[in-house]
PDB file of C-alpha atoms and ligand atoms in Angstrom:
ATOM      1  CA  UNK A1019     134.667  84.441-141.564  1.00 46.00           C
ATOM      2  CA  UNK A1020     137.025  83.028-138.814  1.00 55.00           C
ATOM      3  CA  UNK A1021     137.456  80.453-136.147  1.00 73.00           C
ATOM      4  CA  UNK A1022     136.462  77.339-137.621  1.00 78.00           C
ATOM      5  CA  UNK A1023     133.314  76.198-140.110  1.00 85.00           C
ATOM      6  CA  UNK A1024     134.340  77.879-143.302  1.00 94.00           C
ATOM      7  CA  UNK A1025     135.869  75.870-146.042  1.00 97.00           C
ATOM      8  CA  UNK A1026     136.616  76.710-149.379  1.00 98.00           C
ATOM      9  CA  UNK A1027     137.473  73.651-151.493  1.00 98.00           C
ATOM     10  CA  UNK A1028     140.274  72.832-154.322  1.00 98.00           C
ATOM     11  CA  UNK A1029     140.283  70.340-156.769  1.00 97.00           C
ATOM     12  CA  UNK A1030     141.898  69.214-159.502  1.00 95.00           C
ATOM     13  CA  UNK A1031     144.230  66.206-160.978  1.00 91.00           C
ATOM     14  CA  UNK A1032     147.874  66.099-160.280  1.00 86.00           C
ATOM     15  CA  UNK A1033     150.323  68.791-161.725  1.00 89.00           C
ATOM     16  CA  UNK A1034     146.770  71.358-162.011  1.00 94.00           C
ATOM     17  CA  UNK A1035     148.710  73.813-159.751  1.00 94.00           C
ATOM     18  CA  UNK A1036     145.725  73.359-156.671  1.00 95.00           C
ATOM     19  CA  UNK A1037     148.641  72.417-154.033  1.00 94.00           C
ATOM     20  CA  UNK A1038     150.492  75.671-155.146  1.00 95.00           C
ATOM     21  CA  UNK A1039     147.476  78.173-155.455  1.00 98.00           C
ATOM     22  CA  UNK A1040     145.880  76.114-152.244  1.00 98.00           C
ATOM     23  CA  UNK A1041     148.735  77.242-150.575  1.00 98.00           C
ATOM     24  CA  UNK A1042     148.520  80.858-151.378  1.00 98.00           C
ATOM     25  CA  UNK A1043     145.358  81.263-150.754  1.00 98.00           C
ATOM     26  CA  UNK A1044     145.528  79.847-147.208  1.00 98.00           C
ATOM     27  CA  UNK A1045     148.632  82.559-146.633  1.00 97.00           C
ATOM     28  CA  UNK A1046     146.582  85.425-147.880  1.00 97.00           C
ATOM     29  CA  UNK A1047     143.399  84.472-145.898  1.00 96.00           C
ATOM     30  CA  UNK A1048     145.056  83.297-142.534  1.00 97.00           C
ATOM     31  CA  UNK A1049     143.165  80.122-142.962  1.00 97.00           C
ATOM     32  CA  UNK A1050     144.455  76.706-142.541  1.00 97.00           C
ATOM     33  CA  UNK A1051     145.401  74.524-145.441  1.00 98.00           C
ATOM     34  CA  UNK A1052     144.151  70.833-145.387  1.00 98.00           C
ATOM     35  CA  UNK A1053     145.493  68.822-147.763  1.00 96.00           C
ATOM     36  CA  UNK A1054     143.825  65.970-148.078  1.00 96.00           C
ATOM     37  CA  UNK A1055     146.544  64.124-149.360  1.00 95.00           C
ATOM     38  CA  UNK A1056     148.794  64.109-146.864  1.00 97.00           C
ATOM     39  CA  UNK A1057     146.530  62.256-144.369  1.00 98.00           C
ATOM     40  CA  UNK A1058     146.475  59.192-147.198  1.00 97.00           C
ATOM     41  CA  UNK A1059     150.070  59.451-147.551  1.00 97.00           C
ATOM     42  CA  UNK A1060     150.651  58.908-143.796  1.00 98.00           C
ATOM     43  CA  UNK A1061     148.176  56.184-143.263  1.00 98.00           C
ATOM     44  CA  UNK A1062     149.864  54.599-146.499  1.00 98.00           C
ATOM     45  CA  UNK A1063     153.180  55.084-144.527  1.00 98.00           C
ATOM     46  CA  UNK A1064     151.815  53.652-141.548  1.00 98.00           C
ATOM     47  CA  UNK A1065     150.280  50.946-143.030  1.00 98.00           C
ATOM     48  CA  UNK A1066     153.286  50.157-145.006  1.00 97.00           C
ATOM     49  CA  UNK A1067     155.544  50.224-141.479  1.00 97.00           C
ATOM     50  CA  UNK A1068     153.144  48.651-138.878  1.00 97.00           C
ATOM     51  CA  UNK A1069     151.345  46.314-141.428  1.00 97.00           C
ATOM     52  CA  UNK A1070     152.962  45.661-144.521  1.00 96.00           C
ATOM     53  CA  UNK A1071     150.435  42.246-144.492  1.00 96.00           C
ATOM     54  CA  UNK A1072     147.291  44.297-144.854  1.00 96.00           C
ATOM     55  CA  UNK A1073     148.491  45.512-148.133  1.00 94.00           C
ATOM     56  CA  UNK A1074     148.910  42.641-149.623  1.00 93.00           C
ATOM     57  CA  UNK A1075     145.585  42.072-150.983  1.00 89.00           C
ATOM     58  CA  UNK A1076     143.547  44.758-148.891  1.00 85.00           C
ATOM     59  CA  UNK A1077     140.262  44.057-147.829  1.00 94.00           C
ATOM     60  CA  UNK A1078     138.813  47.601-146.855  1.00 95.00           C
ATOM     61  CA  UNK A1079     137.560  46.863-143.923  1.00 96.00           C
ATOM     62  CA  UNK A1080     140.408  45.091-142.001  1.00 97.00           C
ATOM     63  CA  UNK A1081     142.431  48.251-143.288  1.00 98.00           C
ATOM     64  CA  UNK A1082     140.470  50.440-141.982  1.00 97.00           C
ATOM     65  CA  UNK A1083     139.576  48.904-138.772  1.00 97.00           C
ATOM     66  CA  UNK A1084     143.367  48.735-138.506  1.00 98.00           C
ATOM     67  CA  UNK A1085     143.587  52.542-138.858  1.00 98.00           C
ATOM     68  CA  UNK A1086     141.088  53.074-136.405  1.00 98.00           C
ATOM     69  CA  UNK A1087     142.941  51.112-134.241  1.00 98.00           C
ATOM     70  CA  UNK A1088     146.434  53.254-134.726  1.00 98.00           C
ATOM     71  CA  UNK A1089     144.217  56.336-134.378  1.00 98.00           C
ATOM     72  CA  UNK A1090     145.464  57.584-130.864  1.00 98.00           C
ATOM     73  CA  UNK A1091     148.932  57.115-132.049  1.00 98.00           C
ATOM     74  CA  UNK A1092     147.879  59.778-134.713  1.00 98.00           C
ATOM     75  CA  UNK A1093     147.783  63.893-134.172  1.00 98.00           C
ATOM     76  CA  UNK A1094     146.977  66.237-136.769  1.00 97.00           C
ATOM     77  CA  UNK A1095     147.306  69.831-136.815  1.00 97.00           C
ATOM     78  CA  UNK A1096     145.719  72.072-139.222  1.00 96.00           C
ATOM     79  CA  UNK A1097     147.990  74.833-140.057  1.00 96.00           C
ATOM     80  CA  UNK A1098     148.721  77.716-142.490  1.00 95.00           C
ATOM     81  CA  UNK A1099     151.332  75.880-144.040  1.00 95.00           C
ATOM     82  CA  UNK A1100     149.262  72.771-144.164  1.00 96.00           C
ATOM     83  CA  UNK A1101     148.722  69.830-141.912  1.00 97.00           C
ATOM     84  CA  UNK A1102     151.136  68.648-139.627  1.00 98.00           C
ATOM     85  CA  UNK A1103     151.183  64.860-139.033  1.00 98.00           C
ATOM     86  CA  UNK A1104     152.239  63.560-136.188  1.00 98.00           C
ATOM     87  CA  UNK A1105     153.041  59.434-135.341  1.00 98.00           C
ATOM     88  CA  UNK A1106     153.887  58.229-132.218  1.00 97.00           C
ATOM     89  CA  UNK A1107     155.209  62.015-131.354  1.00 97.00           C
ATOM     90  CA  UNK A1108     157.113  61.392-134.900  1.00 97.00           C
ATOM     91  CA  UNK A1109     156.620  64.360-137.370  1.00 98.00           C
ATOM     92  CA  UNK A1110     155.791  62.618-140.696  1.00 98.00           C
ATOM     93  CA  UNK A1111     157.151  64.785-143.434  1.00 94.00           C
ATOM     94  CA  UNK A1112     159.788  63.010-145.874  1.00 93.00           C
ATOM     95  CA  UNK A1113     157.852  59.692-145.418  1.00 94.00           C
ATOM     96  CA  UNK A1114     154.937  60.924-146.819  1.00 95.00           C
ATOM     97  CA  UNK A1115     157.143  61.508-150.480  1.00 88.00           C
ATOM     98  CA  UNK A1116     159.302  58.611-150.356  1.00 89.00           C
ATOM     99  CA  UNK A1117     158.892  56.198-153.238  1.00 86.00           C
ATOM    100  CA  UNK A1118     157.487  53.472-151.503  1.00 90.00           C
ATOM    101  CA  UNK A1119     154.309  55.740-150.295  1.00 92.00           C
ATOM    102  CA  UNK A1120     153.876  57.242-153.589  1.00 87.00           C
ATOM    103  CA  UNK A1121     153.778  54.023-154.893  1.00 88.00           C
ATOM    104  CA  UNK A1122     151.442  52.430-152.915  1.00 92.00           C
ATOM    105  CA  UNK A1123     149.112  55.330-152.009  1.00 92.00           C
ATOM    106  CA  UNK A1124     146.767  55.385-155.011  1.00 87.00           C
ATOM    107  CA  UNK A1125     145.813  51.786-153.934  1.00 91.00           C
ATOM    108  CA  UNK A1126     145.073  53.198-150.407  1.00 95.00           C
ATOM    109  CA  UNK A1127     143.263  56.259-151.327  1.00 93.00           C
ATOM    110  CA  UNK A1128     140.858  53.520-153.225  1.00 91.00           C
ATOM    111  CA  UNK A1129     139.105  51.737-150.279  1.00 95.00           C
ATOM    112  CA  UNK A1130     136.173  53.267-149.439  1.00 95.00           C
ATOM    113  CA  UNK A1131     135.923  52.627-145.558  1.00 97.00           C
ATOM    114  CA  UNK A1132     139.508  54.392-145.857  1.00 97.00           C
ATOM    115  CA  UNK A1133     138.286  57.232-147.176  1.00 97.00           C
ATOM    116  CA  UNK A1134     135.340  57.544-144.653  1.00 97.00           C
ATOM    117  CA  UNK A1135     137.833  57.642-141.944  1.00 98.00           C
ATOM    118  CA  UNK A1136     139.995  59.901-143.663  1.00 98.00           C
ATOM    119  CA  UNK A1137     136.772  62.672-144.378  1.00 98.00           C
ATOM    120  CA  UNK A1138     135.678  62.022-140.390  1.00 97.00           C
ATOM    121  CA  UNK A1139     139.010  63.694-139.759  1.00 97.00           C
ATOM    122  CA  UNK A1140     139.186  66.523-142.355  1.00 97.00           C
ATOM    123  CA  UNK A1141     135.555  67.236-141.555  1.00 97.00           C
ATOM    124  CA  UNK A1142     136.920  67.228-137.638  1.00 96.00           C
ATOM    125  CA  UNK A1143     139.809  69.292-138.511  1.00 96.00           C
ATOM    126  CA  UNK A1144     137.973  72.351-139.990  1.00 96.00           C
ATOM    127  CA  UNK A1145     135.438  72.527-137.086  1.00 95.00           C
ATOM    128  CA  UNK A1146     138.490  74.221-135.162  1.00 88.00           C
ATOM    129  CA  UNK A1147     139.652  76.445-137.813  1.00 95.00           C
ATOM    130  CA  UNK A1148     138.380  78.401-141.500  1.00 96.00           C
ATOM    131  CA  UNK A1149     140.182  76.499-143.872  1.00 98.00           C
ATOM    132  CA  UNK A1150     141.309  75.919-147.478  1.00 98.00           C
ATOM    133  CA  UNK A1151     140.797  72.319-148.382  1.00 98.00           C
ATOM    134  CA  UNK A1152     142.618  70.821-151.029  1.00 97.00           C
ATOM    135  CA  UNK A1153     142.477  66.902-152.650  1.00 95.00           C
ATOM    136  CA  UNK A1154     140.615  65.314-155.278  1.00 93.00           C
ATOM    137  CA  UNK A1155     136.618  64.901-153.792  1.00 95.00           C
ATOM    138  CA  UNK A1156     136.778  68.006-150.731  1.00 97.00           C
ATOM    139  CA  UNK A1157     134.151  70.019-153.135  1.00 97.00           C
ATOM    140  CA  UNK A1158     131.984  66.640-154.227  1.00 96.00           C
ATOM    141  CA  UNK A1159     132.314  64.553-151.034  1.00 96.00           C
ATOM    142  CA  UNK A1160     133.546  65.983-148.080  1.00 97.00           C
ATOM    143  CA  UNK A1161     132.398  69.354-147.942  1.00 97.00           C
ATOM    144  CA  UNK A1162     129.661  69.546-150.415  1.00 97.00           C
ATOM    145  CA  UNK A1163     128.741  72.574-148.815  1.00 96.00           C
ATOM    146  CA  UNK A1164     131.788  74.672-149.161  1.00 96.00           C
ATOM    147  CA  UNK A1165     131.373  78.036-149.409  1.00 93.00           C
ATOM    148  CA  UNK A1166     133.152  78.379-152.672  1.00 97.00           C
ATOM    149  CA  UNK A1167     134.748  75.750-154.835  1.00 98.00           C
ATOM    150  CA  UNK A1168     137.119  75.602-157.518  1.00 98.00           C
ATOM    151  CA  UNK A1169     138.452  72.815-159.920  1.00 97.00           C
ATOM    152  CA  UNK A1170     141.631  73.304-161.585  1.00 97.00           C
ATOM    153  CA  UNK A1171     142.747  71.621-164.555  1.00 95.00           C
ATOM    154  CA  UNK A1172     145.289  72.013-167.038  1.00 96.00           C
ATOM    155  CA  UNK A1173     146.620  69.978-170.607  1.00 95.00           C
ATOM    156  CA  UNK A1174     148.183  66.664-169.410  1.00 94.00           C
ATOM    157  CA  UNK A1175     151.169  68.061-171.073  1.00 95.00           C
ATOM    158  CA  UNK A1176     151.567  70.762-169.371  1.00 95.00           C
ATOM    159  CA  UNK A1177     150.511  69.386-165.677  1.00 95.00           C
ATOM    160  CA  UNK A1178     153.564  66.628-167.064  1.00 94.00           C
ATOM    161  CA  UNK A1179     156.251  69.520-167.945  1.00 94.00           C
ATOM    162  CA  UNK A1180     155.261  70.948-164.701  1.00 91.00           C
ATOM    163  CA  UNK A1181     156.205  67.680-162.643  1.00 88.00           C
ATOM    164  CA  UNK A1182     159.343  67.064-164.545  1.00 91.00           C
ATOM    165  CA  UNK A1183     160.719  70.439-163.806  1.00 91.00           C
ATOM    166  CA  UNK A1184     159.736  70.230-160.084  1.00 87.00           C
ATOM    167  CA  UNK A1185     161.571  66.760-160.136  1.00 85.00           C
ATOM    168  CA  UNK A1186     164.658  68.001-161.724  1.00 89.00           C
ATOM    169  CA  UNK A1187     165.115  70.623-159.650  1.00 90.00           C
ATOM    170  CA  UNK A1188     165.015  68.401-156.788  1.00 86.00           C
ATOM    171  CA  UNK A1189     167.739  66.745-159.014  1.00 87.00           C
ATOM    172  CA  UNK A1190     165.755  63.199-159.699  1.00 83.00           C
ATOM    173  CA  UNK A1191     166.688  61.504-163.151  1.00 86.00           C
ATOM    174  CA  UNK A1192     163.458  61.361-164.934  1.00 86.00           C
ATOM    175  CA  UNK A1193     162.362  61.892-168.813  1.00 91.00           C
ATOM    176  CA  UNK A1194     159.390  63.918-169.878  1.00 92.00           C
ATOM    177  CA  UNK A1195     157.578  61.583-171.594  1.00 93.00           C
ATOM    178  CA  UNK A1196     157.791  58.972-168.287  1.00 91.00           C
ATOM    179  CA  UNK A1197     155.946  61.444-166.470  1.00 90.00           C
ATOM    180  CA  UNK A1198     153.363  62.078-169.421  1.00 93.00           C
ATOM    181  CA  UNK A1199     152.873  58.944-169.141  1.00 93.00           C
ATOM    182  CA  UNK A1200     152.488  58.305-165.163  1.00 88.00           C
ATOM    183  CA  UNK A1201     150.634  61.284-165.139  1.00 90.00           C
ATOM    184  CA  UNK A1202     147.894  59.620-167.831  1.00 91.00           C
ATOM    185  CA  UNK A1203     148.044  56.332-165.882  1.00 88.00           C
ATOM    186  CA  UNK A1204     147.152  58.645-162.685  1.00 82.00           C
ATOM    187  CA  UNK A1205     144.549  60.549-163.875  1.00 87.00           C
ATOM    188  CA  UNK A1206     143.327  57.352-165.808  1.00 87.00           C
ATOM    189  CA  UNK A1207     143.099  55.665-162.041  1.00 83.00           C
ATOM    190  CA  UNK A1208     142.004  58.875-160.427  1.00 82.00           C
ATOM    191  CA  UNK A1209     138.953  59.048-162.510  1.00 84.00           C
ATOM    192  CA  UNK A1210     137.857  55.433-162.946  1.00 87.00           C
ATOM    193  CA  UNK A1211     137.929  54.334-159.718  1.00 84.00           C
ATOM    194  CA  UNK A1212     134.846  53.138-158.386  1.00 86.00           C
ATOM    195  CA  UNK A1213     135.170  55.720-154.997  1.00 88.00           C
ATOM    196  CA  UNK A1214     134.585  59.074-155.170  1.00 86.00           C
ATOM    197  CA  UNK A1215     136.725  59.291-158.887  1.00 86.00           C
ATOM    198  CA  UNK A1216     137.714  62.561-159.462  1.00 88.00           C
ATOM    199  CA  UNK A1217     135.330  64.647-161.020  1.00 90.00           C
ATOM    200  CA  UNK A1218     134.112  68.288-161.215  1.00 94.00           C
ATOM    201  CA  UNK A1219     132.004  69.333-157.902  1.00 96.00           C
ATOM    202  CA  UNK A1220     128.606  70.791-158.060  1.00 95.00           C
ATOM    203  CA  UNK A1221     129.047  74.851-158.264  1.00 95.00           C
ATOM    204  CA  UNK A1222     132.307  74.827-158.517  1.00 97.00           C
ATOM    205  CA  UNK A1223     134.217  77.356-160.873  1.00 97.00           C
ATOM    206  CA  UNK A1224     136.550  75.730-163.102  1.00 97.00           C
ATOM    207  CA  UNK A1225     140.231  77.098-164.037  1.00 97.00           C
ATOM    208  CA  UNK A1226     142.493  75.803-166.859  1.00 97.00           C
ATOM    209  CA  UNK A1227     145.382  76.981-165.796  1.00 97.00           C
ATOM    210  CA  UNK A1228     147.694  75.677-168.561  1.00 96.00           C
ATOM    211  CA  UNK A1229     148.476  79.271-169.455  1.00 96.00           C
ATOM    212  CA  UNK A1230     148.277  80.808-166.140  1.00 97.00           C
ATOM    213  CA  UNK A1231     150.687  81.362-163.550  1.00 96.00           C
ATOM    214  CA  UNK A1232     150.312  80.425-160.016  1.00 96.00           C
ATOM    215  CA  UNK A1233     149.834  83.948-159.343  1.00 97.00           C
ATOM    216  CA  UNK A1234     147.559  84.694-161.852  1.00 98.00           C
ATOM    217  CA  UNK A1235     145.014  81.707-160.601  1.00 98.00           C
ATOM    218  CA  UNK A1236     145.055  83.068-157.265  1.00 98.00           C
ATOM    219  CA  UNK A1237     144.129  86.426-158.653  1.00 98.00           C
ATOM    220  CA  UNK A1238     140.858  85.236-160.318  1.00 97.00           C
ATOM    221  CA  UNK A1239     140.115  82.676-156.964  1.00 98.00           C
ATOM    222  CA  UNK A1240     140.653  86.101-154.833  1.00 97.00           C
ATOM    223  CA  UNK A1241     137.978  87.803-157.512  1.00 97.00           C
ATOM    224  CA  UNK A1242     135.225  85.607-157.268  1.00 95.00           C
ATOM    225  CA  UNK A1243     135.875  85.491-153.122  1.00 93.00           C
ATOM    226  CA  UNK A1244     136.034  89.324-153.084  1.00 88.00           C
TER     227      UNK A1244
HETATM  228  O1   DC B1149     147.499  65.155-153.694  1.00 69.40           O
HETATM  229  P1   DC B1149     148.430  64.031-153.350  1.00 69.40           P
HETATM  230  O2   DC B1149     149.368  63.682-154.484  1.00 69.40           O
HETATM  231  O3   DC B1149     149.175  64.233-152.063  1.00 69.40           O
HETATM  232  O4   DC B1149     147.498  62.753-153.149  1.00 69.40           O
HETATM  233  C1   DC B1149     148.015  61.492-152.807  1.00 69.40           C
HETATM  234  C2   DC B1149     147.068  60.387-153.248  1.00 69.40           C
HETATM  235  O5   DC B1149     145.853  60.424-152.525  1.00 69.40           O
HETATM  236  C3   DC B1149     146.697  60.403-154.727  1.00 69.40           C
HETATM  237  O6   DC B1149     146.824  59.077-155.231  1.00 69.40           O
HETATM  238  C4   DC B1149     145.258  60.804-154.779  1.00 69.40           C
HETATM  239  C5   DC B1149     144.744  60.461-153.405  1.00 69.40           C
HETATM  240  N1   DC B1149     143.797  61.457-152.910  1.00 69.40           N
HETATM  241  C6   DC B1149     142.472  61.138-152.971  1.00 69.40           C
HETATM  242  O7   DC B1149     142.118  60.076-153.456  1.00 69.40           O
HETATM  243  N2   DC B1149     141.547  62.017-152.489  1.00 69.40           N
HETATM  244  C7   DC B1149     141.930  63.190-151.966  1.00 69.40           C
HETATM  245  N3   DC B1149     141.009  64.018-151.499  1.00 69.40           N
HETATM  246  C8   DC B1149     143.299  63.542-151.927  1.00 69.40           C
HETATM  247  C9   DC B1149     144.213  62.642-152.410  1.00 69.40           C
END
């Protein structure tokens, strides 16, 4: 099981713990960690630096033909940590959180020939290198035939209390019922959307994890590997 080919997927809604337990995982195995993510974040970024027009009322297809376009400006690394982003030589990191991606992503993530692009790299990515691959459709979409696949959930509540505490720890003024409610509006938009919505993938073993801890998930993933 090494070298490139093997993919074992993650999914879940925000604040479900997958990023975390993703993580682990990819540690413990060697493997790479994809998230998927990250690669809309940065095309969000660059759309919102190189573009700003396109996002204005975004027609899919100019967006995307765009992004083709930008793609030899783009590098991508799959590693243990996760993926490494490159622009222009640029290391994307901080952009991919600031507020204006985050605010704008969603509507990114929700053009279909944006998302084809985006699974013609992930799918590129793991041909070099076993990985763990982590997003919202890596199980149902983009590698259907994973070797294992797992879809974590977990109360809104508690996916909410979760967020709040990793915001105020990074000291950002926020109440918990805002997040509640962002995270509802999220999942709301996550799973209504008319491209690949989130939903449970075929086979896959599902987790709540509202009364787990991160280390405790990994420990039943890890069984049903073993
Ligand atoms: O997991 P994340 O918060 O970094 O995801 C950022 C956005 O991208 C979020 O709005 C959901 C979307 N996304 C997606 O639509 N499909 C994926 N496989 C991963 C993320």
């Amino acid at each position: 099981m090494s070298g490139g080919g093997t993919v074992i997927t993650i999914d879940g809604p925000a604040g479900s713990g997958k990023t975390t337990v993703a993580r682990m995982l990819a540690r413990r195995l060697g493997w790479g960690l994809l998230e998927s993510g990250s690669l809309y974040r940065a095309f969000t970024w660059i759309l919102l630096r190189e573009a700003p027009r396109l996002l204005e009322s975004p027609e899919e297809t100019a967006v995307a033909n765009f992004l083709r376009g930008i793609l030899p400006d783009l590098r991508c690394e799959l590693g243990e940590e996760g993926l490494r982003i490159y622009f222009r030589g640029r290391r994307l990191s901080e952009e991919l959180r600031a507020p204006e991606t985050e605010a704008r992503v969603s509507e990114v993530a929700a053009l279909g020939a944006v998302r084809r692009l985006v699974n013609e790299i992930l799918r590129g990515l793991v041909r070099e290198r076993d990985a763990v691959a982590e997003g919202r459709d890596m199980g149902s979409v983009v590698f259907p035939e994973a070797r294992y696949k797992f879809y974590l959930t977990a109360s809104p509540e508690v996916r909410a209390r979760r967020r709040y505490l990793e915001w105020k720890a990074k000291g950002l003024e926020v109440s918990e019922k805002e997040v509640l409610e962002g995270i509802k509006a999220r999942d709301h938009k996550d799973s209504s959307r008319r491209e690949a919505p989130l939903s449970i993938p075929e086979g896959a073993v599902v987790i709540d994890t509202s009364e787990l801890s991160p280390e405790e998930v990994l420990r039943r993933v890890l069984a049903y590997i073993e």
